[in-house]
């Protein structure tokens, strides 16, 4: 990705189901993100989309892919990841390999490893072991693994829910190939104090996402003044695009005035 112009706040569009431009096929969503002025895209589970079709849209727009998620497991049964589920190590490894192979083919920089619904020491040991094995595979692909705390209000029972827990896991793991997804929406719900939190955790952070709190809609209203927060985080050392991962109130195109409001404040 070219260096951003001075005063330009780099932004990525999350094209996962229910988020930005999700009313059209994924390749067309990539094109729409480019037309709207985003600097990158990120995906959730694009695996049903043929790689050549997606790659064509990415090449056409020149947008890099920040990352994608590992498969969730049995979605019909409510699963939300496999990596912290004892006894499911083989499935977790296969899910990560699928994500890394697909991601490498489209030039993705990172894979978010979905932990799943689990608690306790056995789940923690399983998660750490899966991350340690996966980190070496990711490094071979030239990619990074991400772990993300998901707030306990929206995703009760998920293995990883706080920044403190993520910090402890990453410290124990000690791998430069595994980093934290700093999702401002989830972290605000689980404690807030985001500026100080990033000051402490910045070296462990691989990507930052944002959405309005508490409704997870456009970031132009709610509890967090992102037009001030994101430039502060950029000045504190976050160089990559900030990921817009919100649920539009209507058509994505009709709710993008926040982009124009944010960027001149850099």
Tab-separated table of C-alpha atoms in Angstrom:
chain	number	residue	atom	x	y	z
A	1	UNK	CA	0.000	0.000	0.000
A	2	UNK	CA	1.402	3.457	-0.838
A	3	UNK	CA	2.383	5.758	2.010
A	4	UNK	CA	-0.636	7.824	3.145
A	5	UNK	CA	-0.585	11.497	2.319
A	6	UNK	CA	0.143	13.866	5.224
A	7	UNK	CA	-3.045	14.367	7.206
A	8	UNK	CA	-4.634	11.263	5.737
A	9	UNK	CA	-6.065	8.809	8.275
A	10	UNK	CA	-5.786	5.352	6.635
A	11	UNK	CA	-8.988	3.326	6.890
A	12	UNK	CA	-9.977	-0.211	5.980
A	13	UNK	CA	-13.507	-1.452	5.300
A	14	UNK	CA	-14.603	-4.682	6.947
A	15	UNK	CA	-16.644	-6.529	4.327
A	16	UNK	CA	-17.873	-9.326	6.579
A	17	UNK	CA	-21.524	-10.360	6.556
A	18	UNK	CA	-23.646	-7.669	8.133
A	19	UNK	CA	-20.924	-5.048	7.964
A	20	UNK	CA	-19.883	-2.690	5.158
A	21	UNK	CA	-21.179	-3.178	1.595
A	22	UNK	CA	-22.588	-6.608	2.494
A	23	UNK	CA	-25.590	-6.131	0.196
A	24	UNK	CA	-23.551	-7.294	-2.834
A	25	UNK	CA	-21.144	-10.084	-3.810
A	26	UNK	CA	-17.743	-9.803	-2.151
A	27	UNK	CA	-15.783	-8.804	-5.293
A	28	UNK	CA	-18.271	-5.973	-5.867
A	29	UNK	CA	-17.991	-4.989	-2.199
A	30	UNK	CA	-14.231	-4.622	-2.697
A	31	UNK	CA	-14.861	-2.339	-5.661
A	32	UNK	CA	-17.368	-0.299	-3.655
A	33	UNK	CA	-14.855	0.118	-0.827
A	34	UNK	CA	-12.289	1.406	-3.289
A	35	UNK	CA	-14.761	3.819	-4.825
A	36	UNK	CA	-15.693	5.107	-1.370
A	37	UNK	CA	-12.093	6.015	-0.576
A	38	UNK	CA	-11.024	3.216	1.771
A	39	UNK	CA	-7.352	2.332	1.774
A	40	UNK	CA	-7.707	-1.410	2.468
A	41	UNK	CA	-10.271	-4.122	3.146
A	42	UNK	CA	-10.662	-6.913	5.678
A	43	UNK	CA	-12.805	-10.006	5.468
A	44	UNK	CA	-14.503	-12.502	7.751
A	45	UNK	CA	-15.142	-15.841	6.023
A	46	UNK	CA	-14.671	-15.405	2.251
A	47	UNK	CA	-14.037	-19.078	1.540
A	48	UNK	CA	-17.050	-19.630	-0.731
A	49	UNK	CA	-15.810	-16.917	-3.096
A	50	UNK	CA	-13.470	-18.221	-5.824
A	51	UNK	CA	-10.024	-16.795	-5.292
A	52	UNK	CA	-9.594	-15.591	-8.914
A	53	UNK	CA	-12.785	-13.489	-8.717
A	54	UNK	CA	-11.761	-11.878	-5.440
A	55	UNK	CA	-8.171	-11.403	-6.562
A	56	UNK	CA	-9.357	-9.669	-9.733
A	57	UNK	CA	-11.285	-7.104	-7.691
A	58	UNK	CA	-8.340	-6.556	-5.366
A	59	UNK	CA	-5.953	-6.098	-8.278
A	60	UNK	CA	-8.390	-3.745	-9.986
A	61	UNK	CA	-8.721	-1.486	-6.941
A	62	UNK	CA	-5.205	-1.876	-5.576
A	63	UNK	CA	-6.593	-2.423	-2.084
A	64	UNK	CA	-4.568	-4.636	0.255
A	65	UNK	CA	-6.265	-7.175	2.522
A	66	UNK	CA	-5.606	-6.590	6.203
A	67	UNK	CA	-6.886	-9.990	7.284
A	68	UNK	CA	-9.565	-12.668	7.479
A	69	UNK	CA	-10.927	-15.021	10.138
A	70	UNK	CA	-10.426	-18.712	10.654
A	71	UNK	CA	-13.580	-20.795	10.035
A	72	UNK	CA	-15.881	-20.946	13.056
A	73	UNK	CA	-16.573	-24.685	13.068
A	74	UNK	CA	-20.147	-25.948	13.130
A	75	UNK	CA	-22.056	-22.700	12.619
A	76	UNK	CA	-25.437	-24.451	12.823
A	77	UNK	CA	-24.479	-25.622	16.309
A	78	UNK	CA	-23.490	-22.093	17.298
A	79	UNK	CA	-19.736	-22.555	17.259
A	80	UNK	CA	-17.577	-19.446	17.041
A	81	UNK	CA	-14.076	-20.813	16.594
A	82	UNK	CA	-12.097	-23.918	17.465
A	83	UNK	CA	-8.674	-22.913	18.744
A	84	UNK	CA	-9.479	-23.035	22.485
A	85	UNK	CA	-11.538	-26.237	22.366
A	86	UNK	CA	-9.642	-29.204	23.913
A	87	UNK	CA	-9.921	-32.309	21.760
A	88	UNK	CA	-10.508	-30.307	18.573
A	89	UNK	CA	-6.854	-29.578	17.819
A	90	UNK	CA	-6.848	-31.309	14.433
A	91	UNK	CA	-9.898	-29.333	13.298
A	92	UNK	CA	-8.381	-26.109	14.601
A	93	UNK	CA	-5.161	-26.765	12.684
A	94	UNK	CA	-7.118	-27.503	9.502
A	95	UNK	CA	-9.153	-24.300	9.922
A	96	UNK	CA	-6.005	-22.238	10.361
A	97	UNK	CA	-4.330	-23.851	7.361
A	98	UNK	CA	-7.410	-23.087	5.264
A	99	UNK	CA	-7.317	-19.449	6.357
A	100	UNK	CA	-3.584	-19.076	5.769
A	101	UNK	CA	-3.714	-20.740	2.354
A	102	UNK	CA	-6.649	-18.623	1.200
A	103	UNK	CA	-5.164	-15.509	2.779
A	104	UNK	CA	-1.773	-15.998	1.167
A	105	UNK	CA	-3.440	-16.375	-2.240
A	106	UNK	CA	-5.130	-12.968	-1.916
A	107	UNK	CA	-2.197	-11.235	-0.220
A	108	UNK	CA	-3.716	-10.983	3.269
A	109	UNK	CA	-1.410	-9.806	6.013
A	110	UNK	CA	-3.024	-11.526	8.994
A	111	UNK	CA	-5.452	-14.198	10.182
A	112	UNK	CA	-7.706	-13.710	13.180
A	113	UNK	CA	-7.716	-17.022	15.069
A	114	UNK	CA	-11.213	-17.610	16.436
A	115	UNK	CA	-10.975	-19.134	19.932
A	116	UNK	CA	-14.519	-20.416	20.438
A	117	UNK	CA	-16.722	-20.929	23.488
A	118	UNK	CA	-14.617	-22.414	26.281
A	119	UNK	CA	-13.302	-21.552	29.737
A	120	UNK	CA	-10.700	-22.775	32.187
A	121	UNK	CA	-7.050	-23.865	32.286
A	122	UNK	CA	-7.441	-26.659	29.731
A	123	UNK	CA	-8.928	-24.246	27.213
A	124	UNK	CA	-6.110	-21.779	27.847
A	125	UNK	CA	-3.449	-24.433	27.385
A	126	UNK	CA	-5.146	-25.615	24.194
A	127	UNK	CA	-5.363	-22.082	22.800
A	128	UNK	CA	-1.713	-21.343	23.553
A	129	UNK	CA	-0.545	-24.625	22.023
A	130	UNK	CA	-2.585	-24.046	18.865
A	131	UNK	CA	-1.257	-20.490	18.570
A	132	UNK	CA	2.336	-21.622	19.084
A	133	UNK	CA	2.034	-24.206	16.308
A	134	UNK	CA	0.122	-21.843	14.064
A	135	UNK	CA	2.600	-18.990	14.524
A	136	UNK	CA	5.318	-20.948	12.764
A	137	UNK	CA	3.006	-21.767	9.861
A	138	UNK	CA	1.921	-18.136	9.623
A	139	UNK	CA	5.539	-16.976	9.598
A	140	UNK	CA	6.241	-19.298	6.695
A	141	UNK	CA	3.416	-17.587	4.801
A	142	UNK	CA	4.755	-14.146	5.763
A	143	UNK	CA	1.640	-13.502	7.834
A	144	UNK	CA	0.675	-12.660	11.422
A	145	UNK	CA	-1.909	-14.275	13.677
A	146	UNK	CA	-4.341	-12.080	15.614
A	147	UNK	CA	-6.339	-12.835	18.748
A	148	UNK	CA	-9.305	-10.651	19.651
A	149	UNK	CA	-11.121	-10.098	22.944
A	150	UNK	CA	-14.879	-10.159	22.254
A	151	UNK	CA	-17.066	-8.455	24.831
A	152	UNK	CA	-19.029	-10.651	27.228
A	153	UNK	CA	-22.290	-8.795	26.617
A	154	UNK	CA	-22.516	-9.571	22.895
A	155	UNK	CA	-20.593	-12.861	22.921
A	156	UNK	CA	-21.096	-14.473	26.342
A	157	UNK	CA	-18.951	-17.523	26.981
A	158	UNK	CA	-16.300	-16.701	24.380
A	159	UNK	CA	-12.872	-17.774	25.608
A	160	UNK	CA	-11.176	-14.374	25.240
A	161	UNK	CA	-13.053	-11.315	26.508
A	162	UNK	CA	-10.618	-8.779	28.027
A	163	UNK	CA	-7.471	-6.934	27.011
A	164	UNK	CA	-5.780	-8.069	30.217
A	165	UNK	CA	-6.404	-11.705	29.296
A	166	UNK	CA	-5.032	-11.131	25.794
A	167	UNK	CA	-1.959	-9.386	27.211
A	168	UNK	CA	-1.256	-12.315	29.545
A	169	UNK	CA	-1.641	-14.842	26.729
A	170	UNK	CA	0.651	-12.945	24.369
A	171	UNK	CA	3.229	-12.454	27.103
A	172	UNK	CA	3.247	-16.187	27.848
A	173	UNK	CA	3.405	-17.054	24.168
A	174	UNK	CA	6.224	-14.646	23.418
A	175	UNK	CA	5.878	-14.933	19.642
A	176	UNK	CA	6.438	-11.967	17.312
A	177	UNK	CA	4.029	-13.623	14.885
A	178	UNK	CA	0.960	-13.364	17.161
A	179	UNK	CA	-0.590	-10.019	18.037
A	180	UNK	CA	-3.792	-8.578	19.498
A	181	UNK	CA	-6.759	-7.195	17.596
A	182	UNK	CA	-7.539	-3.958	19.440
A	183	UNK	CA	-11.256	-3.619	18.700
A	184	UNK	CA	-12.358	-0.347	20.272
A	185	UNK	CA	-16.012	-1.409	20.299
A	186	UNK	CA	-15.410	-4.567	22.335
A	187	UNK	CA	-12.788	-2.986	24.598
A	188	UNK	CA	-14.942	0.035	25.412
A	189	UNK	CA	-17.739	-2.256	26.583
A	190	UNK	CA	-15.301	-4.286	28.685
A	191	UNK	CA	-13.709	-1.345	30.496
A	192	UNK	CA	-12.878	1.571	28.208
A	193	UNK	CA	-9.959	3.915	28.972
A	194	UNK	CA	-8.823	3.199	25.423
A	195	UNK	CA	-6.038	5.748	25.131
A	196	UNK	CA	-4.272	4.519	28.261
A	197	UNK	CA	-4.954	0.928	27.277
A	198	UNK	CA	-3.265	1.403	23.920
A	199	UNK	CA	-0.330	3.190	25.560
A	200	UNK	CA	0.224	0.020	27.596
A	201	UNK	CA	-0.502	-2.566	24.928
A	202	UNK	CA	0.661	-0.825	21.755
A	203	UNK	CA	3.666	-3.133	21.130
A	204	UNK	CA	1.326	-6.138	21.286
A	205	UNK	CA	-1.306	-4.703	18.915
A	206	UNK	CA	-1.461	-5.902	15.322
A	207	UNK	CA	-4.610	-4.141	14.144
A	208	UNK	CA	-7.222	-1.661	15.416
A	209	UNK	CA	-10.950	-1.794	14.635
A	210	UNK	CA	-13.756	0.576	15.557
A	211	UNK	CA	-17.536	1.011	15.579
A	212	UNK	CA	-20.079	3.151	17.376
A	213	UNK	CA	-20.822	2.203	20.986
A	214	UNK	CA	-23.232	0.893	22.150
A	215	UNK	CA	-25.109	0.137	18.910
A	216	UNK	CA	-22.137	-0.934	16.721
A	217	UNK	CA	-23.358	1.326	13.932
A	218	UNK	CA	-21.547	4.218	12.221
A	219	UNK	CA	-18.798	5.726	14.383
A	220	UNK	CA	-20.147	9.282	14.222
A	221	UNK	CA	-22.197	9.056	17.410
A	222	UNK	CA	-22.230	7.207	20.706
A	223	UNK	CA	-19.762	7.008	23.583
A	224	UNK	CA	-16.464	7.317	21.694
A	225	UNK	CA	-15.255	10.418	19.849
A	226	UNK	CA	-13.351	8.525	17.175
A	227	UNK	CA	-12.539	11.704	15.271
A	228	UNK	CA	-10.251	12.516	18.210
A	229	UNK	CA	-9.320	9.004	19.384
A	230	UNK	CA	-8.018	7.543	16.114
A	231	UNK	CA	-5.518	10.349	15.434
A	232	UNK	CA	-4.275	9.960	19.017
A	233	UNK	CA	-3.725	6.229	18.468
A	234	UNK	CA	-1.959	6.961	15.187
A	235	UNK	CA	0.305	9.465	16.917
A	236	UNK	CA	0.987	6.862	19.625
A	237	UNK	CA	2.411	4.491	17.025
A	238	UNK	CA	-0.341	2.668	15.120
A	239	UNK	CA	0.755	2.913	11.497
A	240	UNK	CA	-1.664	0.568	9.729
A	241	UNK	CA	-5.193	1.318	8.542
A	242	UNK	CA	-7.925	1.542	11.167
A	243	UNK	CA	-10.638	-1.030	10.468
A	244	UNK	CA	-14.225	0.175	10.167
A	245	UNK	CA	-16.175	-2.843	11.423
A	246	UNK	CA	-19.677	-1.569	12.024
A	247	UNK	CA	-23.241	-2.389	11.002
A	248	UNK	CA	-24.570	0.422	8.805
A	249	UNK	CA	-27.949	1.853	9.739
A	250	UNK	CA	-28.908	1.764	6.050
A	251	UNK	CA	-26.959	1.578	2.799
A	252	UNK	CA	-23.236	1.801	3.524
A	253	UNK	CA	-22.810	4.602	0.976
A	254	UNK	CA	-25.415	6.735	2.741
A	255	UNK	CA	-23.583	6.660	6.058
A	256	UNK	CA	-20.007	7.575	5.132
A	257	UNK	CA	-20.049	11.250	6.103
A	258	UNK	CA	-17.956	10.289	9.136
A	259	UNK	CA	-14.961	9.605	6.836
A	260	UNK	CA	-14.867	13.213	5.694
A	261	UNK	CA	-15.258	14.413	9.277
A	262	UNK	CA	-12.433	12.244	10.610
A	263	UNK	CA	-9.654	12.717	8.114
A	264	UNK	CA	-9.177	16.518	8.193
A	265	UNK	CA	-8.495	16.280	11.924
A	266	UNK	CA	-5.157	14.514	11.442
